[in-house]
PDB file of C-alpha atoms in Angstrom:
ATOM      1  CA  GLY A 104     163.980  41.197 -25.780  1.00 74.00           C
ATOM      2  CA  GLU A 105     160.711  42.240 -24.115  1.00 80.00           C
ATOM      3  CA  ASN A 106     160.060  45.771 -23.471  1.00 88.00           C
ATOM      4  CA  VAL A 107     157.365  46.981 -20.949  1.00 94.00           C
ATOM      5  CA  GLU A 108     155.897  50.499 -20.809  1.00 95.00           C
ATOM      6  CA  GLN A 109     153.850  51.769 -17.839  1.00 97.00           C
ATOM      7  CA  HIS A 110     151.776  54.748 -17.619  1.00 97.00           C
ATOM      8  CA  PRO A 111     151.196  57.128 -15.842  1.00 97.00           C
ATOM      9  CA  SER A 112     154.392  57.659 -13.921  1.00 96.00           C
ATOM     10  CA  THR A 113     152.477  59.514 -11.069  1.00 97.00           C
ATOM     11  CA  LEU A 114     148.802  59.302 -10.224  1.00 98.00           C
ATOM     12  CA  SER A 115     146.877  61.062  -7.558  1.00 98.00           C
ATOM     13  CA  VAL A 116     143.266  60.073  -6.636  1.00 98.00           C
ATOM     14  CA  GLN A 117     140.732  61.069  -4.057  1.00 98.00           C
ATOM     15  CA  GLU A 118     140.131  58.511  -1.354  1.00 98.00           C
ATOM     16  CA  GLY A 119     137.223  56.225  -2.498  1.00 98.00           C
ATOM     17  CA  ASP A 120     137.756  56.827  -6.209  1.00 98.00           C
ATOM     18  CA  SER A 121     139.181  54.292  -8.692  1.00 98.00           C
ATOM     19  CA  ALA A 122     142.699  54.223  -9.985  1.00 98.00           C
ATOM     20  CA  VAL A 123     143.874  52.587 -13.307  1.00 98.00           C
ATOM     21  CA  ILE A 124     147.497  51.886 -14.184  1.00 98.00           C
ATOM     22  CA  LYS A 125     148.287  50.649 -17.765  1.00 98.00           C
ATOM     23  CA  CYS A 126     151.098  48.642 -19.117  1.00 98.00           C
ATOM     24  CA  THR A 127     151.961  47.519 -22.748  1.00 97.00           C
ATOM     25  CA  TYR A 128     154.433  44.855 -23.851  1.00 95.00           C
ATOM     26  CA  SER A 129     156.214  44.184 -26.954  1.00 93.00           C
ATOM     27  CA  ASP A 130     156.768  40.464 -27.330  1.00 89.00           C
ATOM     28  CA  SER A 131     153.621  38.487 -28.090  1.00 88.00           C
ATOM     29  CA  ALA A 132     155.181  35.297 -26.516  1.00 86.00           C
ATOM     30  CA  SER A 133     154.882  36.925 -23.013  1.00 89.00           C
ATOM     31  CA  ASN A 134     152.479  34.797 -21.053  1.00 88.00           C
ATOM     32  CA  TYR A 135     152.611  35.780 -17.413  1.00 89.00           C
ATOM     33  CA  PHE A 136     151.877  39.234 -16.087  1.00 93.00           C
ATOM     34  CA  PRO A 137     152.297  40.065 -12.306  1.00 93.00           C
ATOM     35  CA  TRP A 138     151.728  43.411 -10.503  1.00 97.00           C
ATOM     36  CA  TYR A 139     153.798  44.384  -7.660  1.00 97.00           C
ATOM     37  CA  LYS A 140     153.271  47.043  -4.857  1.00 97.00           C
ATOM     38  CA  GLN A 141     156.226  48.676  -3.291  1.00 96.00           C
ATOM     39  CA  GLU A 142     155.971  50.483  -0.021  1.00 95.00           C
ATOM     40  CA  LEU A 143     158.670  52.940   1.201  1.00 91.00           C
ATOM     41  CA  GLY A 144     161.893  51.194   2.188  1.00 90.00           C
ATOM     42  CA  LYS A 145     160.537  47.805   1.387  1.00 93.00           C
ATOM     43  CA  GLY A 146     161.025  45.390  -1.507  1.00 94.00           C
ATOM     44  CA  PRO A 147     158.228  44.947  -4.125  1.00 96.00           C
ATOM     45  CA  GLN A 148     155.450  42.471  -3.094  1.00 95.00           C
ATOM     46  CA  LEU A 149     153.026  40.692  -5.526  1.00 94.00           C
ATOM     47  CA  ILE A 150     149.438  42.014  -5.265  1.00 97.00           C
ATOM     48  CA  ILE A 151     147.818  40.080  -8.259  1.00 96.00           C
ATOM     49  CA  ASP A 152     148.937  38.335 -11.393  1.00 93.00           C
ATOM     50  CA  ILE A 153     147.390  36.965 -14.633  1.00 93.00           C
ATOM     51  CA  ARG A 154     148.369  34.400 -17.183  1.00 90.00           C
ATOM     52  CA  SER A 155     147.812  34.759 -20.992  1.00 88.00           C
ATOM     53  CA  ASN A 156     144.937  32.311 -21.134  1.00 88.00           C
ATOM     54  CA  VAL A 157     142.755  34.595 -18.904  1.00 88.00           C
ATOM     55  CA  GLY A 158     141.274  37.962 -19.857  1.00 93.00           C
ATOM     56  CA  GLU A 159     140.501  39.283 -16.262  1.00 96.00           C
ATOM     57  CA  LYS A 160     141.115  38.465 -12.681  1.00 96.00           C
ATOM     58  CA  LYS A 161     139.778  39.985  -9.485  1.00 97.00           C
ATOM     59  CA  ASP A 162     140.834  40.009  -5.923  1.00 95.00           C
ATOM     60  CA  GLN A 163     138.671  42.180  -3.628  1.00 96.00           C
ATOM     61  CA  ARG A 164     139.283  45.717  -4.723  1.00 97.00           C
ATOM     62  CA  ILE A 165     142.024  44.875  -7.133  1.00 98.00           C
ATOM     63  CA  ALA A 166     141.639  43.507 -10.662  1.00 98.00           C
ATOM     64  CA  VAL A 167     143.699  43.022 -13.687  1.00 98.00           C
ATOM     65  CA  THR A 168     142.611  42.990 -17.331  1.00 97.00           C
ATOM     66  CA  LEU A 169     144.693  41.661 -20.264  1.00 96.00           C
ATOM     67  CA  ASN A 170     144.352  42.252 -23.986  1.00 96.00           C
ATOM     68  CA  LYS A 171     146.541  39.911 -25.824  1.00 93.00           C
ATOM     69  CA  THR A 172     145.706  41.316 -29.258  1.00 94.00           C
ATOM     70  CA  ALA A 173     146.559  44.816 -28.286  1.00 95.00           C
ATOM     71  CA  LYS A 174     149.557  43.703 -25.919  1.00 95.00           C
ATOM     72  CA  HIS A 175     148.374  45.687 -22.927  1.00 95.00           C
ATOM     73  CA  PHE A 176     147.220  44.923 -19.436  1.00 97.00           C
ATOM     74  CA  SER A 177     145.841  47.117 -16.630  1.00 98.00           C
ATOM     75  CA  LEU A 178     145.686  47.162 -12.968  1.00 98.00           C
ATOM     76  CA  HIS A 179     142.355  48.654 -11.411  1.00 98.00           C
ATOM     77  CA  ILE A 180     142.030  49.483  -7.653  1.00 98.00           C
ATOM     78  CA  THR A 181     138.386  50.411  -6.572  1.00 98.00           C
ATOM     79  CA  GLU A 182     137.393  52.281  -3.458  1.00 98.00           C
ATOM     80  CA  THR A 183     140.903  53.276  -2.912  1.00 98.00           C
ATOM     81  CA  GLN A 184     142.253  53.753   0.759  1.00 97.00           C
ATOM     82  CA  PRO A 185     145.215  55.606   2.177  1.00 96.00           C
ATOM     83  CA  GLU A 186     147.139  52.429   2.452  1.00 96.00           C
ATOM     84  CA  ASP A 187     146.919  51.923  -1.244  1.00 98.00           C
ATOM     85  CA  SER A 188     149.475  54.841  -1.651  1.00 98.00           C
ATOM     86  CA  ALA A 189     152.702  53.157  -2.936  1.00 97.00           C
ATOM     87  CA  VAL A 190     154.752  52.509  -6.115  1.00 97.00           C
ATOM     88  CA  TYR A 191     153.230  49.938  -8.380  1.00 98.00           C
ATOM     89  CA  PHE A 192     155.179  47.931 -11.013  1.00 97.00           C
ATOM     90  CA  CYS A 193     153.793  45.784 -13.782  1.00 97.00           C
ATOM     91  CA  ALA A 194     155.994  43.032 -15.410  1.00 94.00           C
ATOM     92  CA  ALA A 195     156.012  40.521 -18.200  1.00 91.00           C
ATOM     93  CA  ILE A 196     157.802  37.263 -18.704  1.00 85.00           C
ATOM     94  CA  ILE A 197     158.119  34.612 -21.231  1.00 72.00           C
ATOM     95  CA  ASN A 198     158.007  31.208 -19.500  1.00 63.00           C
ATOM     96  CA  PHE A 199     159.637  28.902 -21.851  1.00 56.00           C
ATOM     97  CA  GLY A 200     162.977  28.379 -19.869  1.00 55.00           C
ATOM     98  CA  ASN A 201     163.459  32.094 -19.927  1.00 60.00           C
ATOM     99  CA  GLU A 202     163.815  33.319 -16.226  1.00 65.00           C
ATOM    100  CA  LYS A 203     163.976  36.946 -17.093  1.00 74.00           C
ATOM    101  CA  LEU A 204     160.987  39.101 -15.799  1.00 82.00           C
ATOM    102  CA  THR A 205     160.869  42.552 -17.472  1.00 88.00           C
ATOM    103  CA  PHE A 206     159.589  45.350 -15.315  1.00 92.00           C
ATOM    104  CA  GLY A 207     157.725  48.645 -16.101  1.00 94.00           C
ATOM    105  CA  THR A 208     159.058  51.788 -14.852  1.00 94.00           C
ATOM    106  CA  GLY A 209     156.699  52.087 -11.996  1.00 95.00           C
ATOM    107  CA  THR A 210     153.748  54.356 -11.000  1.00 97.00           C
ATOM    108  CA  ARG A 211     153.723  56.342  -7.850  1.00 96.00           C
ATOM    109  CA  LEU A 212     149.952  56.336  -6.547  1.00 98.00           C
ATOM    110  CA  THR A 213     149.052  58.816  -3.916  1.00 98.00           C
ATOM    111  CA  ILE A 214     145.635  58.655  -2.300  1.00 97.00           C
ATOM    112  CA  ILE A 215     144.214  61.996  -1.114  1.00 96.00           C
ATOM    113  CA  PRO A 216     142.416  61.833   1.990  1.00 93.00           C
TER     114      PRO A 216
ATOM    115  CA  ASN B  43     160.424  32.505   8.528  1.00 58.00           C
ATOM    116  CA  ALA B  44     162.352  35.335   7.164  1.00 73.00           C
ATOM    117  CA  GLY B  45     161.875  34.657   3.335  1.00 93.00           C
ATOM    118  CA  VAL B  46     164.717  36.567   1.500  1.00 96.00           C
ATOM    119  CA  THR B  47     167.326  38.287   3.730  1.00 96.00           C
ATOM    120  CA  GLN B  48     169.767  40.930   2.330  1.00 97.00           C
ATOM    121  CA  THR B  49     172.894  42.281   4.087  1.00 96.00           C
ATOM    122  CA  PRO B  50     173.929  45.068   4.685  1.00 97.00           C
ATOM    123  CA  LYS B  51     170.850  47.414   4.478  1.00 96.00           C
ATOM    124  CA  PHE B  52     173.084  50.382   3.792  1.00 96.00           C
ATOM    125  CA  GLN B  53     176.591  50.998   2.402  1.00 97.00           C
ATOM    126  CA  VAL B  54     178.797  53.811   1.282  1.00 97.00           C
ATOM    127  CA  LEU B  55     181.792  52.988  -0.771  1.00 97.00           C
ATOM    128  CA  LYS B  56     184.539  55.126  -2.305  1.00 97.00           C
ATOM    129  CA  THR B  57     185.196  54.808  -6.028  1.00 98.00           C
ATOM    130  CA  GLY B  58     187.331  51.671  -6.653  1.00 97.00           C
ATOM    131  CA  GLN B  59     186.457  49.921  -3.488  1.00 97.00           C
ATOM    132  CA  SER B  60     185.064  46.333  -3.643  1.00 97.00           C
ATOM    133  CA  MET B  61     182.361  44.689  -1.577  1.00 96.00           C
ATOM    134  CA  THR B  62     179.916  41.775  -1.671  1.00 97.00           C
ATOM    135  CA  LEU B  63     176.201  42.017  -1.223  1.00 98.00           C
ATOM    136  CA  GLN B  64     174.796  39.084   0.548  1.00 97.00           C
ATOM    137  CA  CYS B  65     171.431  37.244   0.072  1.00 97.00           C
ATOM    138  CA  ALA B  66     169.963  34.387   1.760  1.00 97.00           C
ATOM    139  CA  GLN B  67     166.660  32.603   1.496  1.00 96.00           C
ATOM    140  CA  ASP B  68     164.771  30.073   3.693  1.00 94.00           C
ATOM    141  CA  MET B  69     162.076  29.255   1.166  1.00 90.00           C
ATOM    142  CA  ASN B  70     164.042  26.446  -0.712  1.00 90.00           C
ATOM    143  CA  HIS B  71     163.398  27.995  -4.050  1.00 91.00           C
ATOM    144  CA  ASN B  72     165.492  27.095  -6.953  1.00 90.00           C
ATOM    145  CA  SER B  73     165.757  30.479  -8.892  1.00 91.00           C
ATOM    146  CA  MET B  74     167.444  33.548  -7.373  1.00 94.00           C
ATOM    147  CA  TYR B  75     167.888  36.980  -8.882  1.00 95.00           C
ATOM    148  CA  TRP B  76     169.638  40.380  -8.348  1.00 97.00           C
ATOM    149  CA  TYR B  77     168.049  43.572  -9.487  1.00 96.00           C
ATOM    150  CA  ARG B  78     168.967  47.199  -9.247  1.00 97.00           C
ATOM    151  CA  GLN B  79     166.397  49.865  -8.887  1.00 96.00           C
ATOM    152  CA  ASP B  80     167.009  53.488  -9.988  1.00 93.00           C
ATOM    153  CA  PRO B  81     164.621  56.416 -10.127  1.00 85.00           C
ATOM    154  CA  GLY B  82     162.570  56.368 -13.410  1.00 81.00           C
ATOM    155  CA  MET B  83     164.041  53.120 -14.626  1.00 82.00           C
ATOM    156  CA  GLY B  84     162.103  50.530 -12.658  1.00 87.00           C
ATOM    157  CA  LEU B  85     163.845  47.221 -11.736  1.00 93.00           C
ATOM    158  CA  ARG B  86     166.617  46.072 -13.902  1.00 93.00           C
ATOM    159  CA  LEU B  87     167.885  42.472 -13.727  1.00 92.00           C
ATOM    160  CA  ILE B  88     171.744  42.281 -13.226  1.00 95.00           C
ATOM    161  CA  TYR B  89     172.267  38.422 -12.897  1.00 95.00           C
ATOM    162  CA  TYR B  90     170.110  35.472 -12.046  1.00 92.00           C
ATOM    163  CA  SER B  91     170.649  31.916 -11.040  1.00 93.00           C
ATOM    164  CA  ALA B  92     168.128  29.209 -12.297  1.00 89.00           C
ATOM    165  CA  SER B  93     169.598  26.646  -9.914  1.00 89.00           C
ATOM    166  CA  GLU B  94     172.374  25.891  -7.549  1.00 90.00           C
ATOM    167  CA  GLY B  95     175.829  26.168  -9.443  1.00 89.00           C
ATOM    168  CA  THR B  96     174.447  28.062 -12.532  1.00 92.00           C
ATOM    169  CA  THR B  97     174.352  31.806 -13.224  1.00 95.00           C
ATOM    170  CA  ASP B  98     173.471  33.742 -16.192  1.00 92.00           C
ATOM    171  CA  LYS B  99     173.617  37.553 -17.201  1.00 92.00           C
ATOM    172  CA  GLY B 100     170.664  39.732 -16.995  1.00 90.00           C
ATOM    173  CA  GLU B 101     170.120  43.192 -18.689  1.00 88.00           C
ATOM    174  CA  VAL B 102     172.986  45.180 -16.795  1.00 94.00           C
ATOM    175  CA  PRO B 103     175.724  42.676 -15.797  1.00 96.00           C
ATOM    176  CA  ASN B 104     178.685  44.969 -16.471  1.00 96.00           C
ATOM    177  CA  GLY B 105     180.760  45.638 -13.355  1.00 97.00           C
ATOM    178  CA  TYR B 106     179.245  42.817 -11.255  1.00 98.00           C
ATOM    179  CA  ASN B 107     179.922  39.232 -10.523  1.00 97.00           C
ATOM    180  CA  VAL B 108     177.697  36.723  -8.669  1.00 97.00           C
ATOM    181  CA  SER B 109     178.121  33.396  -6.901  1.00 96.00           C
ATOM    182  CA  ARG B 110     175.662  30.793  -6.141  1.00 96.00           C
ATOM    183  CA  LEU B 111     177.581  28.233  -4.027  1.00 85.00           C
ATOM    184  CA  ASN B 112     174.466  26.637  -2.600  1.00 94.00           C
ATOM    185  CA  LYS B 113     170.706  26.609  -2.995  1.00 94.00           C
ATOM    186  CA  ARG B 114     170.330  29.071  -0.150  1.00 96.00           C
ATOM    187  CA  GLU B 115     172.731  31.924  -0.796  1.00 96.00           C
ATOM    188  CA  PHE B 116     173.509  34.225  -3.854  1.00 97.00           C
ATOM    189  CA  SER B 117     175.942  36.925  -3.528  1.00 97.00           C
ATOM    190  CA  LEU B 118     176.505  40.027  -5.781  1.00 98.00           C
ATOM    191  CA  ARG B 119     180.105  41.371  -5.973  1.00 98.00           C
ATOM    192  CA  LEU B 120     181.315  44.717  -7.022  1.00 97.00           C
ATOM    193  CA  GLU B 121     185.080  44.495  -7.637  1.00 94.00           C
ATOM    194  CA  SER B 122     185.810  48.115  -8.351  1.00 97.00           C
ATOM    195  CA  ALA B 123     182.729  50.297  -7.463  1.00 97.00           C
ATOM    196  CA  ALA B 124     181.801  53.093  -9.600  1.00 97.00           C
ATOM    197  CA  PRO B 125     179.391  56.133  -8.934  1.00 97.00           C
ATOM    198  CA  SER B 126     177.111  54.766 -11.543  1.00 97.00           C
ATOM    199  CA  GLN B 127     176.469  51.808  -9.432  1.00 98.00           C
ATOM    200  CA  THR B 128     174.788  53.915  -6.832  1.00 97.00           C
ATOM    201  CA  SER B 129     171.566  52.259  -6.415  1.00 97.00           C
ATOM    202  CA  VAL B 130     169.288  50.177  -4.452  1.00 97.00           C
ATOM    203  CA  TYR B 131     169.875  46.600  -4.879  1.00 98.00           C
ATOM    204  CA  PHE B 132     167.155  43.767  -4.449  1.00 97.00           C
ATOM    205  CA  CYS B 133     167.500  40.111  -4.303  1.00 97.00           C
ATOM    206  CA  ALA B 134     164.570  37.988  -5.095  1.00 95.00           C
ATOM    207  CA  ASN B 135     163.811  34.217  -5.532  1.00 94.00           C
ATOM    208  CA  ARG B 136     161.144  32.145  -7.320  1.00 89.00           C
ATOM    209  CA  ASP B 137     159.866  28.686  -7.076  1.00 85.00           C
ATOM    210  CA  ARG B 138     158.878  27.613 -10.613  1.00 76.00           C
ATOM    211  CA  GLU B 139     157.351  28.942 -13.765  1.00 70.00           C
ATOM    212  CA  HIS B 140     154.174  31.260 -13.420  1.00 67.00           C
ATOM    213  CA  SER B 141     154.985  31.867  -9.728  1.00 79.00           C
ATOM    214  CA  PRO B 142     155.741  35.177  -8.186  1.00 84.00           C
ATOM    215  CA  LEU B 143     159.137  36.727  -7.256  1.00 90.00           C
ATOM    216  CA  HIS B 144     159.742  37.157  -3.497  1.00 93.00           C
ATOM    217  CA  PHE B 145     161.884  40.129  -2.823  1.00 96.00           C
ATOM    218  CA  GLY B 146     164.179  41.050   0.150  1.00 96.00           C
ATOM    219  CA  ASN B 147     164.069  44.590   1.467  1.00 95.00           C
ATOM    220  CA  GLY B 148     167.030  45.796  -0.449  1.00 96.00           C
ATOM    221  CA  THR B 149     170.509  47.212   0.088  1.00 97.00           C
ATOM    222  CA  ARG B 150     170.958  50.846  -0.419  1.00 97.00           C
ATOM    223  CA  LEU B 151     174.393  51.529  -1.988  1.00 97.00           C
ATOM    224  CA  THR B 152     176.129  54.808  -2.560  1.00 97.00           C
ATOM    225  CA  VAL B 153     179.360  55.188  -4.242  1.00 97.00           C
ATOM    226  CA  THR B 154     181.231  58.540  -3.859  1.00 97.00           C
TER     227      THR B 154
END
């Protein structure tokens, strides 16, 4: 099955700086890669996703890049703000009738004011 | 429009007790999922249901059973709770391929 590794497990950055979280996946057939943000006491919420036919996607201060050859993808948050503090999860899925989304182990991001 | 609703929010059980975690959606999505979240281990899939009346095992199904009696509801049952099942449980749904999961706010279960 798919295996997703996520690094780092914790990350602290000064407000206004950029944050980068990296994930690698094992199955080259994976073709959909969402990122989720989880705030304290809440369920994870999708913040951005990318499909395997795209190399990069941006949404305001958030971007995701995908390198299919190396089987890794990254989340980039620019101009970080205190409300970006949360736990972030990457995930990968093979969408050929397989409904199983495999998650990374999470990154706790802390923005230092 | 509540999305995905889980009950209860908190539960404490003694070893050997049974209980059912409830999940209901008002989004009319076909697929529903149960995950558990443990520190340092991310979210692990327990069971999922691709459509009404069907269920399949995920990564960690042992000790659990599920029921998808209709499109709206997907319940998770612990027949004989064990301390290893202490966790936060999340229900989620999904509309179709390449669409995101929508999560409930979780049930925090402690087994003593």
